[in-house]
mmCIF file of C-alpha atoms in Angstrom:
data_model
loop_
_atom_site.group_PDB
_atom_site.id
_atom_site.type_symbol
_atom_site.label_atom_id
_atom_site.label_comp_id
_atom_site.label_asym_id
_atom_site.label_seq_id
_atom_site.Cartn_x
_atom_site.Cartn_y
_atom_site.Cartn_z
ATOM 1 C CA MET Y 62 -75.862 -6.179 -8.124
ATOM 2 C CA ARG Y 63 -74.820 -9.248 -8.549
ATOM 3 C CA VAL Y 64 -72.994 -10.006 -12.761
ATOM 4 C CA ILE Y 65 -74.775 -13.077 -14.540
ATOM 5 C CA ALA Y 66 -73.169 -14.509 -17.392
ATOM 6 C CA GLY Y 67 -74.281 -17.516 -19.889
ATOM 7 C CA PRO Y 68 -77.681 -19.314 -19.635
ATOM 8 C CA GLU Y 69 -79.045 -21.088 -16.488
ATOM 9 C CA LYS Y 70 -77.283 -24.862 -15.856
ATOM 10 C CA LYS Y 71 -79.913 -27.272 -14.118
ATOM 11 C CA THR Y 72 -77.785 -30.208 -15.461
ATOM 12 C CA ARG Y 73 -74.213 -29.208 -13.574
ATOM 13 C CA VAL Y 74 -74.491 -31.896 -10.449
ATOM 14 C CA MET Y 75 -73.449 -30.565 -6.762
ATOM 15 C CA GLY Y 76 -73.073 -32.718 -4.021
ATOM 16 C CA GLU Y 77 -75.395 -31.765 -0.868
ATOM 17 C CA LYS Y 78 -72.860 -30.189 1.080
ATOM 18 C CA GLU Y 79 -72.044 -27.608 -1.555
ATOM 19 C CA ARG Y 80 -75.295 -27.189 -2.481
ATOM 20 C CA LEU Y 81 -75.410 -26.197 1.187
ATOM 21 C CA ILE Y 82 -72.813 -23.173 1.499
ATOM 22 C CA THR Y 83 -74.359 -21.853 -2.559
ATOM 23 C CA ALA Y 84 -77.552 -21.171 -0.427
ATOM 24 C CA TYR Y 85 -75.873 -19.926 2.693
ATOM 25 C CA HIS Y 86 -73.887 -17.446 0.447
ATOM 26 C CA GLU Y 87 -76.833 -16.210 -1.601
ATOM 27 C CA MET Y 88 -79.182 -15.645 0.861
ATOM 28 C CA GLY Y 89 -76.084 -13.953 2.748
ATOM 29 C CA HIS Y 90 -76.088 -11.490 0.033
ATOM 30 C CA ALA Y 91 -80.140 -11.014 0.244
ATOM 31 C CA ILE Y 92 -80.514 -10.842 3.455
ATOM 32 C CA VAL Y 93 -77.317 -8.552 4.527
ATOM 33 C CA GLY Y 94 -78.976 -6.041 0.899
ATOM 34 C CA HIS Y 95 -82.548 -6.055 1.664
ATOM 35 C CA TYR Y 96 -81.775 -4.624 5.178
ATOM 36 C CA LEU Y 97 -79.613 -1.405 3.760
ATOM 37 C CA GLU Y 98 -81.328 1.214 3.309
ATOM 38 C CA HIS Y 99 -78.875 2.482 0.514
ATOM 39 C CA SER Y 100 -78.543 -1.082 -1.518
ATOM 40 C CA ASP Y 101 -80.950 -1.704 -4.833
ATOM 41 C CA PRO Y 102 -83.834 -3.834 -3.454
ATOM 42 C CA VAL Y 103 -83.509 -7.922 -4.235
ATOM 43 C CA HIS Y 104 -85.158 -9.340 -7.159
ATOM 44 C CA LYS Y 105 -84.537 -13.426 -7.197
ATOM 45 C CA ILE Y 106 -82.174 -15.478 -5.392
ATOM 46 C CA SER Y 107 -81.117 -18.651 -6.727
ATOM 47 C CA VAL Y 108 -78.741 -21.951 -6.499
ATOM 48 C CA VAL Y 109 -79.404 -22.558 -10.147
ATOM 49 C CA SER Y 110 -75.936 -22.827 -11.584
ATOM 50 C CA ARG Y 111 -75.581 -19.485 -14.601
ATOM 51 C CA GLY Y 112 -72.261 -19.377 -16.309
ATOM 52 C CA GLN Y 113 -69.297 -20.243 -14.422
ATOM 53 C CA ALA Y 114 -71.263 -19.155 -10.837
ATOM 54 C CA LEU Y 115 -73.118 -21.260 -9.146
ATOM 55 C CA GLY Y 116 -75.876 -19.880 -7.622
ATOM 56 C CA TYR Y 117 -76.726 -16.061 -7.746
ATOM 57 C CA THR Y 118 -78.881 -12.710 -6.253
ATOM 58 C CA ILE Y 119 -79.607 -9.932 -8.400
ATOM 59 C CA SER Y 120 -80.571 -6.743 -6.768
ATOM 60 C CA LEU Y 121 -82.732 -4.225 -9.240
ATOM 61 C CA PRO Y 122 -82.420 -0.453 -8.730
ATOM 62 C CA THR Y 123 -85.204 1.600 -8.409
ATOM 63 C CA GLU Y 124 -85.047 3.521 -11.228
ATOM 64 C CA ASP Y 125 -81.718 4.775 -13.381
ATOM 65 C CA LYS Y 126 -78.757 6.585 -12.119
ATOM 66 C CA PHE Y 127 -76.202 8.425 -13.081
ATOM 67 C CA LEU Y 128 -74.654 9.260 -9.399
ATOM 68 C CA THR Y 129 -73.442 6.750 -6.752
ATOM 69 C CA THR Y 130 -73.113 8.122 -3.263
ATOM 70 C CA ARG Y 131 -70.775 7.252 -1.203
ATOM 71 C CA ALA Y 132 -73.360 5.468 1.221
ATOM 72 C CA GLU Y 133 -74.061 3.253 -1.565
ATOM 73 C CA LEU Y 134 -70.875 1.898 -2.324
ATOM 74 C CA LEU Y 135 -70.577 1.426 1.035
ATOM 75 C CA ASP Y 136 -73.960 -0.262 1.347
ATOM 76 C CA THR Y 137 -73.543 -2.577 -1.843
ATOM 77 C CA MET Y 138 -69.642 -3.537 -0.541
ATOM 78 C CA ALA Y 139 -71.675 -4.838 2.289
ATOM 79 C CA MET Y 140 -73.968 -6.605 0.485
ATOM 80 C CA THR Y 141 -71.113 -8.290 -1.812
ATOM 81 C CA LEU Y 142 -69.165 -9.555 1.656
ATOM 82 C CA GLY Y 143 -72.871 -10.784 2.431
ATOM 83 C CA GLY Y 144 -72.048 -14.024 1.257
ATOM 84 C CA ARG Y 145 -68.422 -14.736 2.749
ATOM 85 C CA ALA Y 146 -69.708 -13.341 5.968
ATOM 86 C CA ALA Y 147 -72.543 -16.134 5.816
ATOM 87 C CA GLU Y 148 -69.893 -18.929 5.547
ATOM 88 C CA GLU Y 149 -68.160 -17.679 8.498
ATOM 89 C CA ILE Y 150 -70.636 -17.028 10.164
ATOM 90 C CA VAL Y 151 -72.284 -20.853 9.688
ATOM 91 C CA PHE Y 152 -69.598 -22.864 8.752
ATOM 92 C CA GLY Y 153 -67.100 -21.777 10.722
ATOM 93 C CA GLU Y 154 -65.303 -21.722 7.312
ATOM 94 C CA ILE Y 155 -64.368 -19.570 4.028
ATOM 95 C CA THR Y 156 -64.557 -21.184 0.056
ATOM 96 C CA THR Y 157 -63.118 -20.197 -2.805
ATOM 97 C CA GLY Y 158 -66.812 -19.129 -4.206
ATOM 98 C CA ALA Y 159 -66.101 -15.248 -2.878
ATOM 99 C CA SER Y 160 -63.656 -14.936 -5.216
ATOM 100 C CA ASN Y 161 -65.131 -12.761 -7.214
ATOM 101 C CA ASP Y 162 -66.840 -10.607 -4.525
ATOM 102 C CA LEU Y 163 -63.341 -9.676 -2.930
ATOM 103 C CA GLU Y 164 -62.498 -8.225 -6.217
ATOM 104 C CA LYS Y 165 -65.275 -6.574 -6.834
ATOM 105 C CA VAL Y 166 -65.177 -4.865 -3.115
ATOM 106 C CA THR Y 167 -61.472 -4.136 -3.322
ATOM 107 C CA ALA Y 168 -61.357 -2.177 -6.882
ATOM 108 C CA THR Y 169 -64.018 -0.769 -5.281
ATOM 109 C CA ALA Y 170 -62.424 0.531 -2.327
ATOM 110 C CA LYS Y 171 -59.524 1.194 -4.565
ATOM 111 C CA GLN Y 172 -61.584 4.091 -6.251
ATOM 112 C CA MET Y 173 -63.304 5.338 -3.433
ATOM 113 C CA VAL Y 174 -59.691 6.139 -1.856
ATOM 114 C CA MET Y 175 -57.933 7.059 -5.408
ATOM 115 C CA ARG Y 176 -59.993 8.516 -7.299
ATOM 116 C CA PHE Y 177 -62.877 9.710 -5.813
ATOM 117 C CA GLY Y 178 -61.596 11.472 -2.643
ATOM 118 C CA MET Y 179 -63.916 9.535 -0.817
ATOM 119 C CA SER Y 180 -61.384 8.866 2.086
ATOM 120 C CA GLU Y 181 -61.672 10.663 4.795
ATOM 121 C CA LYS Y 182 -57.894 10.622 6.228
ATOM 122 C CA LEU Y 183 -56.737 11.123 2.894
ATOM 123 C CA GLY Y 184 -59.055 13.682 1.977
ATOM 124 C CA PRO Y 185 -60.451 14.910 -2.061
ATOM 125 C CA ARG Y 186 -57.216 13.724 -3.452
ATOM 126 C CA VAL Y 187 -56.644 12.405 -6.449
ATOM 127 C CA PHE Y 188 -53.780 9.741 -6.838
ATOM 128 C CA GLY Y 189 -52.130 8.129 -10.728
ATOM 129 C CA HIS Y 190 -52.894 9.170 -13.219
ATOM 130 C CA ASP Y 191 -54.015 6.716 -16.034
ATOM 131 C CA HIS Y 192 -51.190 6.000 -19.759
ATOM 132 C CA GLY Y 193 -52.244 3.461 -20.593
ATOM 133 C CA GLN Y 194 -52.320 2.841 -24.716
ATOM 134 C CA PRO Y 195 -54.743 0.177 -25.666
ATOM 135 C CA PHE Y 196 -54.307 0.588 -28.868
ATOM 136 C CA LEU Y 197 -51.480 -0.351 -28.802
ATOM 137 C CA GLY Y 198 -52.435 -4.046 -27.122
ATOM 138 C CA ARG Y 199 -51.573 -2.356 -23.401
ATOM 139 C CA GLU Y 200 -52.887 -2.493 -20.266
ATOM 140 C CA PHE Y 201 -54.269 0.327 -18.627
ATOM 141 C CA SER Y 202 -51.717 1.260 -15.836
ATOM 142 C CA SER Y 203 -52.435 4.159 -13.358
ATOM 143 C CA GLU Y 204 -48.623 6.090 -12.609
ATOM 144 C CA PRO Y 205 -48.427 6.694 -8.728
ATOM 145 C CA ASP Y 206 -47.451 10.592 -8.746
ATOM 146 C CA TYR Y 207 -46.865 10.113 -4.360
ATOM 147 C CA SER Y 208 -44.368 8.474 -1.929
ATOM 148 C CA ASP Y 209 -43.923 5.525 -0.227
ATOM 149 C CA GLU Y 210 -45.744 7.277 2.546
ATOM 150 C CA ILE Y 211 -48.849 7.798 0.907
ATOM 151 C CA ALA Y 212 -48.660 4.335 -0.964
ATOM 152 C CA ARG Y 213 -49.224 2.805 2.413
ATOM 153 C CA GLU Y 214 -51.963 5.232 4.056
ATOM 154 C CA ILE Y 215 -53.301 4.149 0.948
ATOM 155 C CA ASP Y 216 -53.504 0.535 1.288
ATOM 156 C CA ASP Y 217 -54.626 1.278 4.827
ATOM 157 C CA GLU Y 218 -57.432 2.678 3.503
ATOM 158 C CA ILE Y 219 -58.814 0.463 1.171
ATOM 159 C CA ARG Y 220 -57.984 -2.328 4.450
ATOM 160 C CA ARG Y 221 -60.385 0.192 6.705
ATOM 161 C CA ILE Y 222 -62.743 0.082 3.901
ATOM 162 C CA VAL Y 223 -62.948 -3.558 3.139
ATOM 163 C CA GLU Y 224 -63.090 -4.431 6.553
ATOM 164 C CA GLY Y 225 -66.176 -2.285 7.575
ATOM 165 C CA ALA Y 226 -68.086 -3.261 4.931
ATOM 166 C CA HIS Y 227 -67.027 -7.033 6.049
ATOM 167 C CA GLN Y 228 -68.023 -6.193 10.047
ATOM 168 C CA VAL Y 229 -71.301 -4.083 8.413
ATOM 169 C CA ALA Y 230 -72.365 -7.819 7.142
ATOM 170 C CA LYS Y 231 -71.114 -9.183 9.761
ATOM 171 C CA ASP Y 232 -73.685 -7.744 12.503
ATOM 172 C CA ILE Y 233 -76.587 -7.848 9.681
ATOM 173 C CA LEU Y 234 -76.132 -11.534 9.325
ATOM 174 C CA GLU Y 235 -75.840 -12.130 13.373
ATOM 175 C CA GLU Y 236 -78.795 -10.080 13.829
ATOM 176 C CA HIS Y 237 -80.599 -12.183 11.607
ATOM 177 C CA ARG Y 238 -79.213 -15.149 12.210
ATOM 178 C CA GLU Y 239 -82.707 -17.598 12.388
ATOM 179 C CA HIS Y 240 -83.665 -16.136 8.858
ATOM 180 C CA LEU Y 241 -80.733 -16.916 7.388
ATOM 181 C CA ALA Y 242 -81.031 -20.107 8.512
ATOM 182 C CA SER Y 243 -84.422 -21.149 7.985
ATOM 183 C CA ILE Y 244 -84.623 -19.241 3.783
ATOM 184 C CA SER Y 245 -81.693 -20.814 3.241
ATOM 185 C CA GLU Y 246 -83.613 -24.099 3.897
ATOM 186 C CA LEU Y 247 -85.855 -23.577 1.906
ATOM 187 C CA LEU Y 248 -83.922 -21.808 -1.556
ATOM 188 C CA LEU Y 249 -82.524 -25.157 -1.302
ATOM 189 C CA LYS Y 250 -85.804 -26.831 -1.651
ATOM 190 C CA ARG Y 251 -87.246 -23.979 -3.910
ATOM 191 C CA GLU Y 252 -84.192 -23.416 -5.851
ATOM 192 C CA THR Y 253 -85.085 -19.856 -6.347
ATOM 193 C CA ILE Y 254 -86.837 -17.455 -4.382
ATOM 194 C CA GLU Y 255 -88.572 -14.043 -6.053
ATOM 195 C CA ALA Y 256 -88.193 -11.192 -4.367
ATOM 196 C CA ASP Y 257 -92.054 -10.889 -3.312
ATOM 197 C CA GLU Y 258 -91.578 -14.634 -1.753
ATOM 198 C CA PHE Y 259 -88.621 -13.149 -0.088
ATOM 199 C CA GLU Y 260 -89.917 -10.231 1.507
ATOM 200 C CA ALA Y 261 -93.137 -11.726 2.846
ATOM 201 C CA LEU Y 262 -90.588 -14.908 4.484
ATOM 202 C CA LEU Y 263 -88.818 -12.824 5.883
ATOM 203 C CA ALA Y 264 -91.887 -10.448 7.659
ATOM 204 C CA GLY Y 265 -92.446 -14.114 9.037
ATOM 205 C CA LYS Y 266 -94.479 -15.892 6.664
ATOM 206 C CA SER Y 267 -94.568 -19.429 6.685
ATOM 207 C CA GLU Y 268 -94.102 -21.911 3.850
ATOM 208 C CA LEU Y 269 -97.499 -22.841 3.612
ATOM 209 C CA GLU Y 270 -98.572 -19.091 2.994
ATOM 210 C CA VAL Y 271 -96.147 -18.012 0.989
ATOM 211 C CA TRP Y 272 -96.506 -21.108 -1.486
ATOM 212 C CA GLY Y 273 -100.091 -22.440 -0.925
ATOM 213 C CA ALA Y 274 -100.224 -26.549 -1.733
ATOM 214 C CA GLU Y 275 -97.120 -26.313 -3.719
ATOM 215 C CA ALA Y 276 -95.183 -25.842 -0.677
ATOM 216 C CA GLU Y 277 -95.692 -29.832 -0.220
ATOM 217 C CA LEU Y 278 -94.339 -30.592 -3.801
ATOM 218 C CA PRO Y 279 -90.890 -29.614 -5.424
ATOM 219 C CA PRO Y 280 -90.185 -27.322 -7.586
ATOM 220 C CA GLY Y 281 -90.914 -27.817 -11.355
ATOM 221 C CA PRO Y 282 -93.444 -30.140 -13.544
ATOM 222 C CA PRO Y 283 -95.260 -33.084 -11.906
ATOM 223 C CA GLN Y 284 -93.467 -35.890 -14.042
ATOM 224 C CA GLU Y 285 -96.078 -38.256 -15.294
ATOM 225 C CA ARG Y 286 -95.606 -41.824 -14.432
ATOM 226 C CA PRO Y 287 -96.200 -44.331 -16.621
ATOM 227 C CA GLU Y 288 -98.553 -47.194 -14.800
ATOM 228 C CA LEU Y 289 -97.042 -49.822 -16.867
ATOM 229 C CA PRO Y 290 -92.746 -50.878 -16.833
ATOM 230 C CA GLY Y 291 -91.853 -50.157 -21.123
ATOM 231 C CA THR Y 292 -94.633 -47.984 -21.583
ATOM 232 C CA THR Y 293 -96.083 -44.330 -22.117
ATOM 233 C CA VAL Y 294 -99.456 -42.087 -21.331
ATOM 234 C CA ARG Y 295 -99.411 -42.431 -25.573
ATOM 235 C CA ASP Y 296 -99.156 -45.863 -25.301
ATOM 236 C CA ARG Y 297 -102.001 -46.508 -22.535
ATOM 237 C CA GLU Y 298 -104.367 -44.290 -24.559
ATOM 238 C CA GLN Y 299 -103.718 -46.550 -27.887
ATOM 239 C CA ALA Y 300 -103.827 -49.640 -25.622
ATOM 240 C CA LYS Y 301 -107.631 -48.464 -24.225
ATOM 241 C CA ARG Y 302 -108.666 -47.534 -27.823
ATOM 242 C CA GLN Y 303 -107.231 -51.510 -29.079
ATOM 243 C CA PHE Y 304 -108.432 -53.066 -25.935
ATOM 244 C CA PRO Y 305 -111.758 -50.951 -24.821
ATOM 245 C CA ARG Y 306 -113.044 -53.437 -22.694
ATOM 246 C CA PRO Y 307 -110.787 -53.825 -19.070
ATOM 247 C CA GLY Y 308 -110.157 -57.044 -17.744
ATOM 248 C CA LEU Y 309 -108.792 -58.622 -20.754
ATOM 249 C CA ALA Y 310 -105.655 -60.987 -20.774
ATOM 250 C CA GLY Y 311 -104.488 -60.233 -24.248
ATOM 251 C CA GLY Y 312 -105.102 -55.732 -23.534
ATOM 252 C CA ALA Y 313 -103.053 -56.475 -21.033
ATOM 253 C CA ALA Y 314 -100.116 -58.371 -23.094
ATOM 254 C CA GLU Y 315 -100.491 -56.465 -25.689
ATOM 255 C CA LEU Y 316 -99.838 -53.590 -23.555
ATOM 256 C CA ARG Y 317 -97.042 -54.301 -21.869
ATOM 257 C CA GLY Y 318 -95.094 -55.507 -25.698
ATOM 258 C CA LEU Y 319 -96.316 -52.405 -26.973
ATOM 259 C CA ASP Y 320 -92.332 -51.073 -27.112
ATOM 260 C CA ARG Y 321 -91.177 -54.026 -27.928
ATOM 261 C CA PRO Y 322 -89.937 -54.465 -31.377
ATOM 262 C CA GLU Y 323 -91.010 -57.974 -33.356
ATOM 263 C CA LYS Y 324 -89.169 -60.427 -33.399
ATOM 264 C CA PRO Y 325 -87.637 -61.100 -36.292
ATOM 265 C CA ASP Y 326 -89.631 -64.826 -38.291
ATOM 266 C CA LEU Y 327 -86.080 -67.485 -37.977
ATOM 267 C CA ALA Y 328 -88.324 -70.057 -40.423
#
């Protein structure tokens, strides 16, 4: 699950290229998460900025959990790396947008090896002891109780786990590249896609089948445009009451000048 911080920032202006990259990045998370057996179901995908994030993908568990299996951790890591994998596949380049994703998967892999005993190579062992004293203002740290050789093996295992999750993400996106492209384009247009809409699109339904008549309209409420410059809907209704008969030249002149302040009498 992607962590969301802060309110939506629809006023943040992004260039078209950044919006395109963000759409593919978020769709990469969503598609990888959808096709992995042990990841939480995708709840919402959006390219509307929120906090420091340019977009977000939310996945929610179907029930409360107090334990996490090794398979669930691996699938969550693959989903987290889906955004970076999508950038590599589509653009042949990577951006700084995946920095937080990389921090998460590195921390998870490190815990799997050093705390949870989930490394097949190193076995069911715990490496290091926490001895931090946060009440003194110090950060938690881990005291090494292993040799330099074991430290190298720990690094190798962390790298192997992260690269394995990354490869899983790339394989899924390569297999479903058509959906990655088509739904990312719809995400750019709609800005937000809900879970049921996402599943319908993956099932092969068209934009018209998913959104109906709304498919031809831009997202959000329609904007009312005044028929005459300098007037509002309220102004037009007021003018109709004042000049009920259409076609009066005086009525049109009065209507155009409704928002204009009266000129001071200079005599």
